[in-house]
Short mmCIF file of C-alpha atoms in Angstrom, two decimals:
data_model
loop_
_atom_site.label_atom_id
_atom_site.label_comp_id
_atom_site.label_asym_id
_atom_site.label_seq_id
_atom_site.Cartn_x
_atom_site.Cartn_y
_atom_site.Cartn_z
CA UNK T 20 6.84 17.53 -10.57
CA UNK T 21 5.16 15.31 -13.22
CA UNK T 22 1.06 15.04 -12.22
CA UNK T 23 -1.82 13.75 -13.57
CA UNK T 24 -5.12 15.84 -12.80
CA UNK T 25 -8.93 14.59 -13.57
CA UNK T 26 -10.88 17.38 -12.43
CA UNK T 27 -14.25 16.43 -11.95
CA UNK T 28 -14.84 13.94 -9.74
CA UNK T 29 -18.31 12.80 -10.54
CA UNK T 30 -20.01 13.26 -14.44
CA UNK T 31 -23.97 12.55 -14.83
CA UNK T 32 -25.26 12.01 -18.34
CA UNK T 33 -28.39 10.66 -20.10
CA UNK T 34 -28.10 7.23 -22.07
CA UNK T 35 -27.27 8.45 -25.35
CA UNK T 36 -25.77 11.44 -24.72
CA UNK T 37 -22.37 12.28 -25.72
CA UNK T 38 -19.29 12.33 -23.03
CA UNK T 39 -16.28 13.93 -22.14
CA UNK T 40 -14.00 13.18 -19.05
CA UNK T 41 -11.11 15.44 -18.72
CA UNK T 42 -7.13 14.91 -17.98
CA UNK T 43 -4.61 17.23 -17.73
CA UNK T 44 -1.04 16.95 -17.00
CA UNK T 45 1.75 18.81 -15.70
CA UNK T 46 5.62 17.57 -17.50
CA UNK T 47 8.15 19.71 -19.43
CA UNK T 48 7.59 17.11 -22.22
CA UNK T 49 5.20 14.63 -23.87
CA UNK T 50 4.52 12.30 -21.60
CA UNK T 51 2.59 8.72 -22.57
CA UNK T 52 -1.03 8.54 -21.62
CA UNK T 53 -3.63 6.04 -20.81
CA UNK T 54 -7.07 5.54 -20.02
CA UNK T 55 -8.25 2.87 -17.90
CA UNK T 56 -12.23 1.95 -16.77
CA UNK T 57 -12.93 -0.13 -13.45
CA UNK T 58 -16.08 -1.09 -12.69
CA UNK T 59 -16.99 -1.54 -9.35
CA UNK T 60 -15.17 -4.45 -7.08
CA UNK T 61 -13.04 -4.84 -10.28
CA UNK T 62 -9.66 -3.93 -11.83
CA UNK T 63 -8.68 -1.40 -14.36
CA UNK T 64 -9.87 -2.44 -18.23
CA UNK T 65 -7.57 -0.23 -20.65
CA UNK T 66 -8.95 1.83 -22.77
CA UNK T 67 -6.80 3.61 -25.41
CA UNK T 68 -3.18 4.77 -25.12
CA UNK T 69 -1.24 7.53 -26.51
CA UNK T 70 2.45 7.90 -27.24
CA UNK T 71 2.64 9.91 -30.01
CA UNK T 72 1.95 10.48 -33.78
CA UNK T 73 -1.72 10.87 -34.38
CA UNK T 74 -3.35 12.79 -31.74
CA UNK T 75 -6.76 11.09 -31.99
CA UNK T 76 -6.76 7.78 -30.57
CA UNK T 77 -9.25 5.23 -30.94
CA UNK T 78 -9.84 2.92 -28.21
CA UNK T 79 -12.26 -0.14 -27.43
CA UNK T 80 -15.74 0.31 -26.81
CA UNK T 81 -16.19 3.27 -28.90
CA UNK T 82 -14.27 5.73 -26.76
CA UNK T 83 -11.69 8.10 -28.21
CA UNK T 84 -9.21 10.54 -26.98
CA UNK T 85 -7.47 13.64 -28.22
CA UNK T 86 -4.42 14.62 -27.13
CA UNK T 87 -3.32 18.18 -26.99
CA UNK T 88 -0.01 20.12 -26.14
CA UNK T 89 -1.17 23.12 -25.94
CA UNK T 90 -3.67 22.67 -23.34
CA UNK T 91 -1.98 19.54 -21.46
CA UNK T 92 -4.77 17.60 -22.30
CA UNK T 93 -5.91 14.41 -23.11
CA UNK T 94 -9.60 14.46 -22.90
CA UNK T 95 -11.98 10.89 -23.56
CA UNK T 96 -14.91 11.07 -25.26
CA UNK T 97 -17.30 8.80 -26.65
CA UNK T 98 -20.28 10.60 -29.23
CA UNK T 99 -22.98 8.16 -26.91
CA UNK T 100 -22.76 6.81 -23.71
CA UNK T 101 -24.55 3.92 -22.69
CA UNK T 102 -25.57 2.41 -19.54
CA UNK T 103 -22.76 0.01 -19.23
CA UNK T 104 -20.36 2.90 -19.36
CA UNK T 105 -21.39 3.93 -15.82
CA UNK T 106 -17.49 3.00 -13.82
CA UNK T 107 -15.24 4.79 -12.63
CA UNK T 108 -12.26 6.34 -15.30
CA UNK T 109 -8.45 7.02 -14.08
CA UNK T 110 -6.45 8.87 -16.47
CA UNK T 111 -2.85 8.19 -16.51
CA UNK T 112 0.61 9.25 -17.57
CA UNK T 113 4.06 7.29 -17.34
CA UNK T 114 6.98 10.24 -17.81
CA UNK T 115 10.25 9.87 -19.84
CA UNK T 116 13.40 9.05 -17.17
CA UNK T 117 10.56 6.90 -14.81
CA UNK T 118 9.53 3.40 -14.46
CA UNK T 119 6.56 4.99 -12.11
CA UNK T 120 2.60 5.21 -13.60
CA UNK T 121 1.09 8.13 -12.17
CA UNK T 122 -2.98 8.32 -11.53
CA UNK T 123 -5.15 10.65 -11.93
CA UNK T 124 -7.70 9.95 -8.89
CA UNK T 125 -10.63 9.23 -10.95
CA UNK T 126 -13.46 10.59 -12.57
CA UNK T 127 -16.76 8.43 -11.32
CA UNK T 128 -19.37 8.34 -14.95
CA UNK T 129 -23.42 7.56 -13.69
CA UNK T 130 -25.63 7.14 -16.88
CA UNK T 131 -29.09 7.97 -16.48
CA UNK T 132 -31.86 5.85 -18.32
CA UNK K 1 -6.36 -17.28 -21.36
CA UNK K 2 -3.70 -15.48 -19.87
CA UNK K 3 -4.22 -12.69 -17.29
CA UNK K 4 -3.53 -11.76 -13.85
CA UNK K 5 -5.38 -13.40 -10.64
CA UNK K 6 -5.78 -11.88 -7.24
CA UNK K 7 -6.86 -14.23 -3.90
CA UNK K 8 -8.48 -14.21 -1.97
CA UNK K 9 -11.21 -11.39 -3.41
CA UNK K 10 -12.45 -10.21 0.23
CA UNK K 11 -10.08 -10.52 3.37
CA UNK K 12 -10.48 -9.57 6.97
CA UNK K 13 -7.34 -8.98 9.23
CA UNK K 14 -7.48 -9.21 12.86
CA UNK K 15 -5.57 -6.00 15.00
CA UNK K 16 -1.76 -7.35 15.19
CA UNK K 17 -2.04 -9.71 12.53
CA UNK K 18 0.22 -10.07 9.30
CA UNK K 19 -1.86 -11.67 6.23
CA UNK K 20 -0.91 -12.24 2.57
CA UNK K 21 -2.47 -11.49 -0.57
CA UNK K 22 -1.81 -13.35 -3.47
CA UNK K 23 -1.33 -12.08 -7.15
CA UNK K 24 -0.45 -14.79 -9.89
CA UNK K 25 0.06 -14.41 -13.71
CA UNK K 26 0.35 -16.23 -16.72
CA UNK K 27 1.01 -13.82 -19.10
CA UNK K 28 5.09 -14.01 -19.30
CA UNK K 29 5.29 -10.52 -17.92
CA UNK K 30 8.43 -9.70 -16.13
CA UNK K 31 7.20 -6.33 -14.39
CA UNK K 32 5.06 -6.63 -11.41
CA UNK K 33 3.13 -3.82 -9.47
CA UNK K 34 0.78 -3.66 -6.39
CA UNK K 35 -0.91 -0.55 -5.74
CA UNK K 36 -3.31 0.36 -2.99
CA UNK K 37 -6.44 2.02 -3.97
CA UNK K 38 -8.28 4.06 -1.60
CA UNK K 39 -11.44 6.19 -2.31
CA UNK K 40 -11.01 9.61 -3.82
CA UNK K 41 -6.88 8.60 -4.02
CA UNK K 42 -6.79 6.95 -7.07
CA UNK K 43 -4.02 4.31 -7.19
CA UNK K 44 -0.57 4.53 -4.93
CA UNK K 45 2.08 2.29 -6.01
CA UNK K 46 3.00 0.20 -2.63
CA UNK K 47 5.80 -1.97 -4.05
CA UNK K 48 7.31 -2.86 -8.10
CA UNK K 49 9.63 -5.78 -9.55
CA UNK K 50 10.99 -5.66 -12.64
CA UNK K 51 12.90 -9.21 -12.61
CA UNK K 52 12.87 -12.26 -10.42
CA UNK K 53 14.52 -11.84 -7.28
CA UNK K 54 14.40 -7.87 -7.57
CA UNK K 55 11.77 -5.66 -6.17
CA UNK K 56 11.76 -1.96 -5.37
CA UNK K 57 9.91 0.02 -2.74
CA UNK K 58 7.10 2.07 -3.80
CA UNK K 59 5.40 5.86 -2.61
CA UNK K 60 3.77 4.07 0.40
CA UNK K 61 5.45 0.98 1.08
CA UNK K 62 5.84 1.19 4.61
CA UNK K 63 4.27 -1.70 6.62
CA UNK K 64 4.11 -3.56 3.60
CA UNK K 65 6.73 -6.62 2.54
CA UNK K 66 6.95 -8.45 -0.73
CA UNK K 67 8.61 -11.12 -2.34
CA UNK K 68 9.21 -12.61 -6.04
CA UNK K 69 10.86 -15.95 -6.29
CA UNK K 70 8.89 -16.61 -9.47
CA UNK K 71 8.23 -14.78 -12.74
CA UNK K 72 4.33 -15.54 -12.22
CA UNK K 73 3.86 -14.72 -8.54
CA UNK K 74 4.23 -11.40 -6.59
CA UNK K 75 2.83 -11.92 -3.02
CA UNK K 76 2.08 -8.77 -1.09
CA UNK K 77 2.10 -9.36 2.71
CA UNK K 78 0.88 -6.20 4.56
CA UNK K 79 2.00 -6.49 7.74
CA UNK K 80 0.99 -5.55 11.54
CA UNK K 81 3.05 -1.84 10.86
CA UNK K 82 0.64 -0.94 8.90
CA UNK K 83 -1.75 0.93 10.69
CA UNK K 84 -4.66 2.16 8.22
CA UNK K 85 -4.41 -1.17 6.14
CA UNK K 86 -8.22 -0.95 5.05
CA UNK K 87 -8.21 -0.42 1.57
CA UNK K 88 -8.91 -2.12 -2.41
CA UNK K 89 -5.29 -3.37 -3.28
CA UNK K 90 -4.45 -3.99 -7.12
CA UNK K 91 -2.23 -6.32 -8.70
CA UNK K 92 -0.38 -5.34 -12.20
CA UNK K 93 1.50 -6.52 -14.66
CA UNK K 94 3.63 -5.49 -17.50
CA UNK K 95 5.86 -6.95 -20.41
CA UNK K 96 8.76 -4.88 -18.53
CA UNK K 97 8.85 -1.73 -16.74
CA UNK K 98 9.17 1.28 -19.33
CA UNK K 99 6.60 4.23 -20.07
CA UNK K 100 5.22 2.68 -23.17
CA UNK K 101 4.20 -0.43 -21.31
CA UNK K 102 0.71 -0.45 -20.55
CA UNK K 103 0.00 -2.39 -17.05
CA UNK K 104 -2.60 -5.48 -17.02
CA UNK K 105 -4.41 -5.25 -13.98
CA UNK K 106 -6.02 -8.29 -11.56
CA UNK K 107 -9.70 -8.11 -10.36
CA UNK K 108 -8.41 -6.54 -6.87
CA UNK K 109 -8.82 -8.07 -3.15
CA UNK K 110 -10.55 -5.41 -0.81
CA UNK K 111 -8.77 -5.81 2.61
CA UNK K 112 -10.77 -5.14 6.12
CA UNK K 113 -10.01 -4.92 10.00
CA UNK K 114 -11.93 -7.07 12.35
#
């Protein structure tokens, strides 16, 4: 079954320290991927999106993403964080054959001043 | 500008009650989604319509009802079969349903029990 796994729950970094949040999926083929941020009481803000071509994607507010076979990942980063970036991040993945988005249930970012 | 808008923001339900939550948008999408979001869950997709006058049950759309007479509205009516209805519910939108289609999302409406 297609799935959408974001491993770590919670992530604590300094202001100005470099990120990474990690996604892996489970699908016999390339699925297309998406990151979305929500702060709190709020919707989802989309990030970047990858369907296929150039496996570094650029997104707004400075965040990338690399997607890679191999390892069923696609894995944002963003070279330094600051404190606005503190939300919550849901990975994503829509699946050749399905209508259906599938979550990842969320990695929550804190930035420490 | 165009985007999607959830009312009310905060809404209380009384034991036995049906109530309605709105989602409106104004961005000429014809997909619309409402997911439930609960913590540590990420987001369940309750109900979908890809067209007016067409809608398709979600993974959890039991004690839930919806309707879409219009292209910009997608009420969501959780009903008194719904027993655990507490929860952040999400309004979406897309151009059409299809992978590459990313969804636009409304500012939520976090649902309690009195």
């Amino acid at each position: 079954a297609q799935s959408v796994t974001q491993p770590d729950i919670h992530i604590t970094v300094s202001e100005g320290a470099s990120l990474e949040l990690r996604c892996n999926y489970s699908y016999g083929a390339t699925p297309y991927l998406f990151w979305y941020v929500q702060s709190p009481g709020q919707g989802l803000q989309l990030l970047l999106k990858y369907f296929s071509g150039d496996t570094l994607v650029q997104g707004i507010k400075g965040f990338e993403a690399e997607f890679k076979r191999s390892q069923s990942s696609f894995n944002l980063r963003k070279p330094s964080v600051h404190w606005s970036d503190a939300a919550e991040y849901f990975c994503a993945g829509t699946f050749s054959g399905t209508y259906k988005y599938i979550f990842g249930t969320g990695t929550r970012l804190k930035v420490l001043a | 500008d165009g985007g999607i808008t959830q009312s009310p923001k905060y809404l209380f339900r009384k034991e036995g009650q049906n109530v309605t939550l709105s989602c409106e948008q104004n961005l000429n999408h014809d997909a619309m989604y409402w997911y439930r979001q609960d913590p540590g869950q990420g987001l369940r997709l309750i109900y979908y319509s890809q067209i007016v006058n067409d809608f398709q049950k979600g993974d959890i759309a039991e004690g839930y009802s919806v309707s879409r007479e219009k292209k910009e509205s997608f009420p969501l009516t959780v009903t008194s079969a719904q027993k655990n209805p507490t929860a952040f519910y999400l309004c979406a939108s897309s151009i059409a349903t299809g992978v590459d289609q990313p969804q636009h999302f409304g500012d939520g409406t976090r649902l309690s029990i009195l």
